Coordinates of C-alpha atoms and ligand atoms in Angstrom, one line a residue:
X139 CA 31.1 17.4 -15.9
X140 CA 27.8 15.7 -16.3
X141 CA 25.5 15.7 -19.1
X142 CA 23.3 17.8 -19.7
X143 CA 21.0 16.2 -22.2
X144 CA 20.3 13.0 -21.4
X145 CA 17.5 10.3 -22.0
X146 CA 15.3 10.8 -18.5
X147 CA 15.6 12.8 -15.2
X148 CA 14.4 11.0 -12.5
X149 CA 13.3 13.1 -9.2
X150 CA 13.8 11.4 -6.2
X151 CA 15.9 8.7 -4.6
X152 CA 13.4 6.9 -2.4
X153 CA 12.2 3.0 -2.9
X154 CA 10.7 4.2 -6.4
X155 CA 13.8 6.3 -7.4
X156 CA 15.8 3.6 -6.3
X157 CA 14.8 1.2 -8.6
X158 CA 13.8 3.3 -11.9
X159 CA 18.4 3.8 -11.5
X160 CA 19.0 0.2 -11.4
X161 CA 16.4 -0.4 -14.4
X162 CA 16.7 2.6 -16.8
X163 CA 20.3 1.8 -16.2
X164 CA 20.3 -2.2 -16.8
X165 CA 18.2 -0.9 -20.1
X166 CA 20.7 1.2 -21.4
X167 CA 19.2 4.9 -20.7
X168 CA 21.2 8.2 -19.8
X169 CA 19.8 9.2 -16.5
X170 CA 20.2 12.4 -14.2
X171 CA 19.0 12.2 -11.2
X172 CA 18.3 14.5 -8.3
X173 CA 17.3 13.8 -4.4
X174 CA 16.0 17.1 -2.1
X175 CA 18.1 14.6 0.7
X176 CA 21.5 14.2 1.7
X177 CA 21.5 10.6 1.0
X178 CA 18.9 7.8 -0.3
X179 CA 15.9 6.6 1.1
X180 CA 13.2 8.9 0.5
X181 CA 10.4 9.0 3.3
X182 CA 12.9 6.7 5.5
X183 CA 15.4 9.5 5.3
X184 CA 13.2 11.8 6.6
X185 CA 11.0 10.7 9.1
X186 CA 13.8 9.5 11.9
X187 CA 11.0 10.7 14.4
X188 CA 11.2 7.9 17.6
X189 CA 9.1 5.3 17.3
X190 CA 8.9 5.5 13.1
X191 CA 8.3 1.8 11.7
X192 CA 6.9 0.4 8.5
X193 CA 3.2 -1.3 9.5
X194 CA 3.6 -4.1 6.6
X195 CA 5.6 -6.7 7.5
X196 CA 8.9 -6.8 6.8
X197 CA 9.0 -9.9 5.0
X198 CA 6.2 -7.8 2.5
X199 CA 7.7 -4.6 3.1
X200 CA 10.5 -5.0 1.2
X201 CA 12.3 -5.4 -2.8
X202 CA 11.0 -8.3 -5.3
X203 CA 13.0 -7.1 -8.6
X204 CA 16.1 -9.1 -7.1
X205 CA 16.4 -13.1 -6.0
X206 CA 19.8 -13.0 -4.7
X207 CA 18.6 -9.5 -2.6
X208 CA 15.5 -10.9 -0.8
X209 CA 17.5 -14.1 -0.2
X210 CA 20.6 -12.3 1.1
X211 CA 19.0 -9.5 3.4
X212 CA 18.0 -10.9 7.1
X213 CA 15.2 -8.7 8.6
X214 CA 15.0 -8.7 12.5
X215 CA 12.3 -8.0 13.1
X216 CA 8.2 -8.8 12.3
X217 CA 7.8 -4.9 11.7
X218 CA 11.0 -3.5 11.0
X219 CA 11.9 0.1 12.6
X220 CA 12.4 3.4 10.0
X221 CA 16.5 2.8 11.3
X222 CA 16.8 -0.6 9.8
X223 CA 14.8 0.2 6.3
X224 CA 17.2 2.7 5.8
X225 CA 20.1 0.6 6.1
X226 CA 18.0 -1.6 3.4
X227 CA 17.7 1.4 1.2
X228 CA 21.6 2.2 1.7
X229 CA 22.3 -1.6 1.3
X230 CA 20.2 -1.4 -2.1
X231 CA 22.1 1.9 -2.9
X232 CA 25.2 0.3 -2.6
X233 CA 24.7 -3.5 -3.8
X234 CA 23.6 -2.3 -7.6
X235 CA 25.6 1.1 -7.1
X236 CA 22.8 3.3 -7.3
X237 CA 24.4 5.8 -5.1
X238 CA 26.9 7.7 -7.9
X239 CA 24.1 8.1 -10.2
X240 CA 22.2 10.9 -7.3
X241 CA 23.0 14.0 -7.1
X242 CA 22.1 15.2 -3.3
X243 CA 20.6 18.3 -2.0
X244 CA 19.6 18.8 -5.3
X245 CA 16.1 20.2 -5.6
X246 CA 14.1 20.3 -8.9
X247 CA 12.4 23.3 -8.9
X248 CA 10.7 23.2 -12.8
X249 CA 10.4 21.2 -15.5
X250 CA 9.0 22.7 -18.5
X251 CA 7.7 20.8 -22.1
X252 CA 9.8 21.9 -25.2
X253 CA 6.7 20.8 -27.6
X254 CA 9.1 22.0 -30.6
X255 CA 11.4 19.4 -29.1
X256 CA 9.8 16.9 -27.2
X257 CA 12.0 17.2 -24.5
X258 CA 11.8 18.5 -20.9
X259 CA 13.4 21.0 -19.7
X260 CA 14.5 21.1 -16.1
X261 CA 15.7 23.4 -13.8
X262 CA 17.5 22.6 -10.0
X263 CA 18.0 24.9 -7.1
X264 CA 21.6 25.0 -7.9
X265 CA 20.9 26.6 -11.5
X266 CA 21.5 23.9 -13.6
X267 CA 19.1 23.5 -16.8
X268 CA 19.3 20.1 -17.7
X269 CA 17.4 18.8 -21.1
X270 CA 15.9 15.0 -21.2
X271 CA 13.3 13.3 -23.1
X272 CA 11.5 12.1 -20.0
X273 CA 11.0 13.2 -16.7
X274 CA 9.9 11.0 -14.3
X275 CA 8.6 12.1 -10.9
X276 CA 9.2 9.7 -8.1
X277 CA 8.7 11.9 -5.8
X278 CA 6.7 10.4 -3.0
X279 CA 3.4 10.5 -1.8
X280 CA 3.9 11.5 1.6
X281 CA 6.9 13.9 1.1
X282 CA 5.3 17.4 1.5
X283 CA 5.9 18.1 5.2
X284 CA 2.8 20.6 7.2
X285 CA 3.4 22.2 10.1
X286 CA 0.2 24.5 11.1
X287 CA 1.0 28.2 10.6
X288 CA -0.4 28.9 15.0
X289 CA 0.1 32.6 15.7
X290 CA 2.6 33.1 17.9
X291 CA 5.4 30.4 16.8
X292 CA 8.2 32.0 15.9
X293 CA 8.4 33.8 19.5
X294 CA 8.9 30.5 20.8
X295 CA 11.7 29.8 23.1
X296 CA 11.8 26.1 23.2
X297 CA 13.0 23.5 20.3
X298 CA 10.5 22.8 17.7
X299 CA 10.0 19.1 15.5
X300 CA 8.2 17.6 12.5
X301 CA 8.4 14.3 12.4
X302 CA 8.0 14.5 8.8
X303 CA 11.6 16.2 8.8
X304 CA 13.1 14.9 12.2
X305 CA 16.7 15.8 12.7
X306 CA 19.9 13.3 12.1
X307 CA 21.3 14.1 15.2
X308 CA 19.5 12.6 18.6
X309 CA 17.3 14.9 20.2
X310 CA 17.4 14.8 24.2
X311 CA 14.4 15.2 25.8
X312 CA 15.2 13.4 29.3
X313 CA 14.0 16.2 32.1
X314 CA 11.8 18.4 29.0
X315 CA 8.1 19.2 29.1
X316 CA 7.0 18.5 25.6
X317 CA 3.5 18.8 23.3
X318 CA 2.9 17.0 20.8
X319 CA 0.4 17.7 18.3
X320 CA -1.7 15.4 16.0
X321 CA -2.6 11.8 16.8
X322 CA -2.0 10.4 13.2
X323 CA 0.3 7.3 12.2
X324 CA 3.3 9.5 13.2
X325 CA 1.9 10.6 16.5
X326 CA 0.9 7.6 17.9
X327 CA 4.3 6.0 17.3
X328 CA 5.7 8.3 18.4
X329 CA 3.7 9.2 21.2
X330 CA 5.2 6.4 23.5
X331 CA 8.5 6.1 23.2
X332 CA 8.8 10.6 23.5
X333 CA 6.5 9.4 27.0
X334 CA 9.3 6.8 28.1
X335 CA 12.1 10.1 27.3
X336 CA 9.9 13.1 28.3
X337 CA 9.5 14.4 32.1
X338 CA 6.3 15.6 30.8
X339 CA 4.3 14.4 27.4
X340 CA 1.1 16.6 26.6
X341 CA -0.9 15.2 23.6
X342 CA -3.3 17.7 22.1
X343 CA -5.6 15.5 19.5
X344 CA -7.8 17.3 17.2
X345 CA -9.4 13.5 16.3
X346 CA -9.3 10.5 17.6
X347 CA -8.0 7.5 15.5
X348 CA -8.7 4.1 15.1
X349 CA -5.2 2.0 16.0
X350 CA -4.7 -1.7 16.0
X351 CA -1.5 -3.1 18.3
X352 CA 1.7 -4.3 15.8
X353 CA 2.0 -7.3 18.4
X354 CA 5.7 -6.4 16.5
X355 CA 8.5 -9.1 17.8
X356 CA 12.0 -10.2 16.4
X357 CA 11.7 -12.2 13.6
X358 CA 12.3 -15.8 13.5
X359 CA 14.6 -18.1 11.0
X360 CA 11.4 -20.0 11.0
X361 CA 9.1 -17.3 10.0
X362 CA 11.9 -15.3 7.3
X363 CA 12.4 -19.5 6.2
X364 CA 9.2 -19.8 5.4
X365 CA 9.2 -16.5 3.1
X366 CA 12.5 -16.6 1.4
X367 CA 11.6 -20.5 0.6
X368 CA 8.6 -19.7 -1.7
X369 CA 9.4 -15.9 -2.1
X370 CA 8.4 -17.0 -5.9
X371 CA 5.3 -17.6 -5.1
X372 CA 4.3 -15.1 -2.7
X373 CA 5.4 -12.1 -4.3
X374 CA 3.1 -13.2 -7.1
X375 CA 0.5 -13.7 -4.3
X376 CA 1.1 -10.1 -3.4
X377 CA 1.0 -8.6 -6.9
X378 CA -2.3 -9.9 -7.6
X379 CA -4.0 -9.0 -3.7
X380 CA -6.1 -6.3 -2.5
X381 CA -3.6 -4.3 -1.0
X382 CA -0.2 -5.3 -2.1
X383 CA 0.0 -7.7 0.9
X384 CA -0.6 -11.0 2.0
X385 CA -2.8 -11.1 5.1
X386 CA -5.6 -13.2 6.2
X387 CA -8.3 -11.1 4.0
X388 CA -11.8 -12.7 4.7
X389 CA -14.0 -14.1 2.1
X390 CA -17.5 -14.0 4.6
X391 CA -19.5 -11.0 5.2
X392 CA -20.0 -9.6 8.6
X393 CA -24.1 -9.6 8.2
X394 CA -23.9 -13.4 7.7
X395 CA -22.0 -13.7 11.6
X396 CA -23.4 -13.7 14.8
X397 CA -22.5 -11.4 17.1
X398 CA -20.3 -13.9 18.9
X399 CA -18.9 -14.6 15.9
X400 CA -17.7 -11.3 15.3
X401 CA -16.1 -10.6 18.1
X402 CA -14.5 -13.9 18.4
X403 CA -13.0 -13.5 14.7
X404 CA -11.7 -9.8 15.8
X405 CA -10.5 -11.1 19.2
X406 CA -8.0 -13.5 16.6
X407 CA -6.8 -10.8 14.7
X408 CA -6.7 -8.2 17.1
X409 CA -4.3 -10.6 19.5
X410 CA -2.7 -11.3 16.2
X411 CA -1.8 -7.9 15.5
X412 CA -0.9 -5.5 12.6
X413 CA -4.0 -4.6 10.5
X414 CA -5.4 -8.0 9.7
X415 CA -8.6 -7.1 11.6
X416 CA -9.6 -4.9 9.0
X417 CA -9.0 -8.0 6.9
X418 CA -12.0 -9.9 8.8
X419 CA -15.0 -9.4 6.7
X420 CA -15.3 -9.1 3.4
X421 CA -17.6 -6.0 3.2
X422 CA -15.5 -4.5 6.3
X423 CA -15.6 -1.5 4.4
X424 CA -18.7 -1.1 2.1
X425 CA -21.4 -1.7 4.7
X426 CA -21.6 0.5 7.7
X427 CA -23.6 -1.7 9.5
X428 CA -20.4 -4.8 9.4
X429 CA -17.8 -1.6 10.0
X430 CA -19.8 0.1 12.9
X431 CA -19.3 -3.2 14.2
X432 CA -15.6 -3.3 14.3
X433 CA -15.5 0.1 15.4
X434 CA -17.3 -0.3 18.3
X435 CA -14.8 -3.5 19.4
X436 CA -11.9 -1.2 19.0
X437 CA -13.4 1.2 21.4
X438 CA -14.3 -1.0 23.8
X439 CA -10.5 -2.1 23.5
X440 CA -9.3 1.2 24.2
X441 CA -12.0 0.7 27.5
X442 CA -10.6 -1.5 28.6
X443 CA -7.1 -0.3 28.1
X444 CA -7.4 3.2 29.5
X445 CA -7.9 3.7 33.0
X446 CA -8.9 6.9 33.2
X447 CA -12.8 6.4 32.0
X448 CA -13.0 10.3 30.4
X449 CA -9.5 10.0 28.6
X450 CA -10.5 6.7 27.2
X451 CA -13.4 8.1 26.1
X452 CA -11.5 11.0 24.3
X453 CA -9.6 8.9 22.7
X454 CA -12.0 6.2 21.5
X455 CA -12.5 7.5 17.7
X456 CA -15.7 8.3 16.7
X457 CA -17.7 9.6 13.8
X458 CA -16.2 8.0 10.8
X459 CA -15.8 4.4 9.7
X460 CA -13.0 2.3 11.0
X461 CA -10.1 2.4 8.1
X462 CA -11.6 4.9 6.3
X463 CA -8.9 7.4 7.7
X464 CA -5.3 5.5 7.1
X465 CA -5.2 2.8 10.2
X466 CA -3.2 3.3 12.8
X467 CA -0.6 0.6 13.8
X468 CA 0.7 1.2 17.3
X469 CA 2.7 -0.3 19.8
X470 CA 1.8 0.4 23.9
X471 CA -0.1 4.0 22.2
X472 CA -3.2 3.6 24.5
X473 CA -1.3 2.2 27.7
X474 CA 0.7 5.5 27.2
X475 CA -2.1 7.2 29.0
X476 CA -2.3 5.4 32.0
X477 CA 1.8 7.3 32.8
X478 CA 1.5 9.6 35.2
X479 CA 3.9 12.3 32.9
X480 CA 1.5 11.7 30.3
X481 CA -1.6 14.4 29.9
X482 CA -4.7 13.9 26.5
X483 CA -6.3 17.9 25.5
X484 CA -9.1 17.7 23.5
X485 CA -8.8 20.5 21.2
X486 CA -11.8 20.3 19.7
X487 CA -13.1 21.3 23.2
X488 CA -10.6 23.5 24.2
X489 CA -9.1 24.7 21.0
X490 CA -5.4 26.0 20.7
X491 CA -5.4 29.7 20.6
X492 CA -2.0 30.6 20.2
X493 CA 1.5 30.0 20.9
X494 CA 3.9 31.9 23.6
X495 CA 7.8 32.4 24.3
X496 CA 7.7 29.7 26.9
X497 CA 4.7 27.1 25.7
X498 CA 0.8 26.6 24.4
X499 CA -2.5 28.3 25.0
X500 CA -5.6 26.6 24.8
X501 CA -9.1 28.5 25.1
X502 CA -8.6 26.6 29.0
X503 CA -5.5 27.3 29.7
X504 CA -1.8 27.9 29.3
X505 CA 1.0 24.7 29.2
X506 CA 4.4 26.0 29.9
X507 CA 6.7 23.6 27.0
X508 CA 10.1 23.0 26.4
X509 CA 9.7 21.2 22.9
X510 CA 6.8 21.0 21.2
X511 CA 7.1 18.2 18.2
X512 CA 4.5 18.6 15.5
X513 CA 3.0 15.3 14.4
X514 CA 0.9 17.2 11.7
X515 CA 0.8 15.2 8.1
X516 CA 1.8 16.3 4.8
X517 CA -0.2 17.7 1.6
X518 CA -0.2 14.4 0.3
X519 CA -0.3 12.9 -3.0
X520 CA 0.3 16.3 -5.2
X521 CA 1.5 18.7 -2.8
X522 CA 5.3 17.7 -3.6
X523 CA 4.4 18.0 -7.5
X524 CA 2.9 21.6 -6.7
X525 CA 6.0 23.0 -5.3
X526 CA 7.3 21.9 -8.7
X527 CA 6.5 24.7 -11.3
X528 CA 5.7 22.1 -14.1
X529 CA 4.3 23.1 -17.1
X530 CA 3.2 21.1 -20.1
X531 CA 2.2 21.6 -23.6
X532 CA 1.4 25.6 -24.3
X533 CA 2.9 26.5 -20.8
X534 CA -0.1 24.4 -19.0
X535 CA 0.1 24.2 -15.3
X536 CA -0.1 21.2 -13.3
X537 CA -0.9 23.1 -10.9
X538 CA -4.1 24.4 -12.8
X539 CA -5.3 21.5 -14.4
X540 CA -5.5 20.3 -11.4
X541 CA -6.9 22.7 -9.3
X542 CA -10.2 21.0 -8.7
X543 CA -8.4 18.1 -8.0
X544 CA -5.9 15.5 -9.7
X545 CA -6.6 14.3 -13.2
X546 CA -4.9 11.5 -14.4
X547 CA -4.9 8.5 -17.1
X548 CA -4.4 5.3 -14.4
X549 CA -2.2 7.3 -12.0
X550 CA 1.1 7.0 -14.3
X551 CA 0.5 10.4 -16.8
X552 CA -1.4 13.0 -17.1
X553 CA -3.4 14.5 -20.8
X554 CA -0.9 17.9 -21.5
X555 CA 1.9 16.6 -19.8
X556 CA 3.9 14.3 -22.3
X557 CA 6.8 12.1 -21.3
X558 CA 6.0 12.9 -18.1
X559 CA 5.2 10.2 -15.4
X560 CA 4.4 9.5 -12.0
X561 CA 5.2 6.7 -9.8
X562 CA 2.2 5.9 -7.7
X563 CA 0.5 8.9 -8.6
X564 CA -3.1 10.0 -7.9
X565 CA -5.6 7.9 -9.5
X566 CA -3.2 4.6 -9.2
X567 CA -3.7 2.2 -5.7
X568 CA -0.5 3.8 -4.4
X569 CA -1.0 4.6 -0.5
X570 CA -3.9 2.2 -0.3
X571 CA -1.3 -0.4 -0.8
X572 CA 2.0 -1.8 0.2
X573 CA 4.0 0.7 -1.8
X574 CA 6.8 -1.3 -2.8
X575 CA 4.2 -3.7 -4.6
X576 CA 2.9 -0.7 -6.2
X577 CA 6.3 0.9 -6.6
X578 CA 7.5 -2.1 -8.4
X579 CA 4.7 -2.5 -10.8
X580 CA 5.2 1.3 -11.8
X581 CA 8.1 0.9 -12.5
X582 CA 8.2 -1.9 -14.5
X583 CA 5.4 -0.8 -16.2
X584 CA 7.2 3.1 -17.3
X585 CA 10.9 1.7 -18.0
X586 CA 8.6 -1.1 -20.3
X587 CA 7.2 1.5 -22.3
X588 CA 9.9 3.7 -22.5
X589 CA 11.8 0.3 -24.2
X590 CA 9.1 0.5 -26.3
X591 CA 9.3 3.8 -27.3
X592 CA 12.7 3.8 -27.9
X593 CA 12.1 -0.1 -30.6
X594 CA 10.0 2.3 -32.4
X595 CA 11.5 6.0 -32.8
X596 CA 8.3 7.5 -30.7
X597 CA 9.5 10.4 -29.5
X598 CA 6.4 11.1 -27.2
X599 CA 3.6 9.8 -25.2
X600 CA 0.6 11.3 -24.3
X601 CA -2.8 10.2 -22.2
X602 CA -5.7 11.5 -24.4
X603 CA -8.1 13.5 -22.8
X604 CA -11.2 10.7 -22.9
X605 CA -9.5 7.9 -21.7
X606 CA -8.2 10.3 -18.5
X607 CA -11.7 11.4 -18.0
X608 CA -13.0 8.2 -18.4
X609 CA -9.7 7.4 -15.5
X610 CA -10.8 10.2 -12.9
X611 CA -14.2 9.3 -13.9
X612 CA -13.8 5.0 -12.7
X613 CA -11.7 6.3 -9.4
X614 CA -14.4 8.0 -7.8
X615 CA -17.1 5.6 -8.7
X616 CA -15.1 2.9 -7.0
X617 CA -13.9 4.9 -4.0
X618 CA -17.9 6.1 -3.8
X619 CA -19.1 2.4 -3.6
X620 CA -17.0 2.7 -0.1
X621 CA -17.1 3.5 2.8
X622 CA -13.7 5.6 2.4
X623 CA -15.2 9.0 1.2
X624 CA -17.1 9.7 4.7
X625 CA -14.4 10.6 6.6
X626 CA -12.1 13.7 6.3
X627 CA -9.0 12.3 5.3
X628 CA -6.2 13.0 3.7
X629 CA -6.8 10.6 0.9
X630 CA -9.4 12.7 0.3
X631 CA -7.4 16.0 0.8
X632 CA -9.7 17.0 3.5
X633 CA -6.3 17.9 6.6
X634 CA -5.5 21.0 3.9
X635 CA -7.3 24.0 3.5
X636 CA -9.1 25.0 0.3
X637 CA -7.4 21.8 -1.3
X638 CA -10.6 19.9 -3.0
X639 CA -11.9 17.1 -1.3
X640 CA -11.2 14.5 -4.0
X641 CA -10.8 10.9 -3.2
X642 CA -7.0 10.3 -4.4
X643 CA -5.6 7.0 -5.1
X644 CA -7.5 4.6 -6.4
X645 CA -9.5 1.6 -4.4
X646 CA -10.2 -0.7 -6.9
X647 CA -6.9 -2.8 -5.7
X648 CA -3.3 -3.4 -6.5
X649 CA -3.8 -6.4 -8.5
X650 CA -7.0 -5.5 -10.3
X651 CA -5.5 -2.9 -10.9
X652 CA -2.1 -4.3 -12.4
X653 CA -4.4 -6.1 -15.1
X654 CA -5.7 -3.0 -16.1
X655 CA -2.1 -1.5 -16.8
X656 CA -1.4 -4.5 -18.8
X657 CA -4.4 -4.6 -20.8
X658 CA -3.8 -1.2 -21.8
X659 CA -0.6 -2.4 -22.8
X660 CA -1.4 -5.4 -24.8
X661 CA -4.0 -3.4 -26.5
X662 CA -1.3 -1.1 -27.6
X663 CA -1.4 1.4 -25.1
X664 CA -4.8 2.1 -25.4
X665 CA -6.4 5.1 -24.4
X666 CA -2.3 7.2 -25.3
X667 CA -0.7 9.0 -28.1
X668 CA 2.3 8.5 -29.5
X669 CA 4.6 10.9 -31.8
X670 CA 7.0 9.2 -34.0
X671 CA 10.6 10.9 -33.9
X672 CA 10.1 12.0 -38.0
X673 CA 7.4 14.0 -36.7
X674 CA 9.4 16.1 -34.9
X675 CA 11.9 16.3 -36.9
X676 CA 9.4 17.1 -40.2
X677 CA 8.1 20.1 -37.8
X678 CA 11.4 21.4 -37.0
X679 CA 12.3 21.9 -41.0
Ligands
NAP799 P1 -1.8 12.6 9.6 O1 -2.5 11.0 9.2 O2 -2.2 13.7 8.9 O3 -1.7 12.9 10.9 C1 -1.5 14.4 11.8 C2 -2.3 14.8 12.4 O4 -1.9 15.6 13.1 C3 -4.2 14.2 13.2 O5 -4.1 13.9 14.3 C4 -4.4 15.6 12.4 O6 -5.6 15.6 13.1 C5 -3.4 16.6 13.1 N1 -3.5 17.7 13.0 C6 -3.3 18.4 11.6 N2 -2.9 19.4 11.8 C7 -3.7 20.2 12.9 C8 -3.8 21.3 13.5 N3 -3.6 22.1 12.3 N4 -3.7 21.2 14.0 C9 -4.2 20.4 15.3 N5 -3.8 18.9 14.9 C10 -4.1 19.1 13.5 O7 -0.4 12.8 9.4 P2 1.2 11.5 10.0 O8 0.6 10.6 11.2 O9 2.3 11.7 9.5 O10 0.4 10.3 8.7 C11 0.4 10.7 7.4 C12 0.2 8.7 6.9 O11 2.1 8.5 6.4 C13 -0.1 7.8 7.7 O12 -1.7 7.8 6.9 C14 0.5 7.1 7.0 O13 0.1 6.2 5.5 C15 1.9 7.3 6.6 N6 2.7 6.7 8.0 C16 2.7 5.2 8.0 C17 3.4 4.8 8.7 C18 3.5 3.2 9.1 O14 3.9 2.6 7.9 N7 3.6 3.0 10.0 C19 4.0 5.3 10.0 C20 3.8 7.0 9.7 C21 3.1 7.7 8.8 P3 -7.0 15.6 11.7 O15 -7.5 14.1 11.8 O16 -8.2 16.8 13.2 O17 -6.5 16.4 10.8

């Protein structure tokens, strides 16, 4: 029988949850950990679609908290595929004996703050209620899968899939006519692999996306060694960097370079692969004149790769700056459209009207299908939190408080919700950075805070409203110094009907943000209010 009174409830056993379990256990806190999936791994547990791969380099997309771990684990490719990252999550769970802390296949349905006790009452779908001093949402930023409500979907007689909730068993597409709806990072990774498997693949594209070649390859012993020998220093550089990843960011303005110089810089980075092209100039994401040159370079590459000029033009992203929707990284995506069994449908020109028993109809024609793959994304950053009935002080619902957009202090906490922490919450760099670097920073900050409170007999911590308002303003002001708000992206909530259009992550950079968080602590947790345990006791007497 597990303890129904504990120090901390952790929601989620992905990369955030796993590191939280490790740290909190070492520090002697009692825990309950709930995970809706059947095992550890979070994003990498759910996103098992063919072609799923990380576009942060393997040597950088891994935990830094254990020297032994980072020395002993060997990655087989420059950019790891989903199965290997999931193996890594499992290895970490086993190596640090984390799995036995987790209750799998269990969804947290509600978390209510009990003001008198200064504790959270957490309810699960198994009907259990737990009382915890602290509740930590390690629920991931991109985990609430969105399937569009297309008329007729329920009557489709073929199979349907979502990239973000892919079956555990292999799916056999041989001899099948399949559709992919959606051309974000997931679609762009899945399409080349599905095209090889299926008899015929039709891609339904609403918005063309910029994508850069990964140039993935086998990890060389030499490259792995160059990182392992210097991990202490390189990890520190990652932590202080803008993106939490080292990728040759330039300090030069694109306006100071000639067209020939720019094109040769872009060529070199295109050849190197990954997202590095976006780092060609320091003003790439703040000046449309510079950004336009990179966008046109990529469009020209697409025109050179795709043989049918009409198809190439449909695939060439236009109307928003490159990088302002999450940049995609692919392996043979544009080349796939040169295959005879692949067709591209522009659903802005000919919208999907309905799904039928045998396929899908656009305004132009019907497509007979055996399977539909939805690569249609997620209600990012807030969706998963809103799926839990979170109520803070005086029954304040998080969903109501955030009706006009998420409001947090540092992306770590929200006023009215004492002792509830978010790992990589909205208002922190999170999805704009190497997630593992940001996760480790948040877990370290939160767990240090819990020790600070325990050492001083403090019952609750909550941001004050003025600090939160200032932070929300700051996040917004910084976002608007960049080109990012120019795109209808999920960063802006633009992929979800009715969601407020607010730039949700903090774009000030991982290193700068870390410094702010450290300064807040150094100044006595500036902007946070604490309540001593004796005040709660006195109020109860
Ligand atoms: P996404 O970027 O939101 O892309 C969803 C796609 O579906 C878009 O092309 C969107 O079109 C389309 N779509 C959505 N609703 C539609 C509808 N009703 N009808 C037709 N098309 C519709 O989602 P994602 O590709 O799953 O990626 C989400 C994020 O996960 C990424 O941005 C990235 O941060 C992360 N991710 C990372 C990796 C990696 O590391 N390599 C891989 C996969 C995912 P519009 O653009 O017109 O909205």
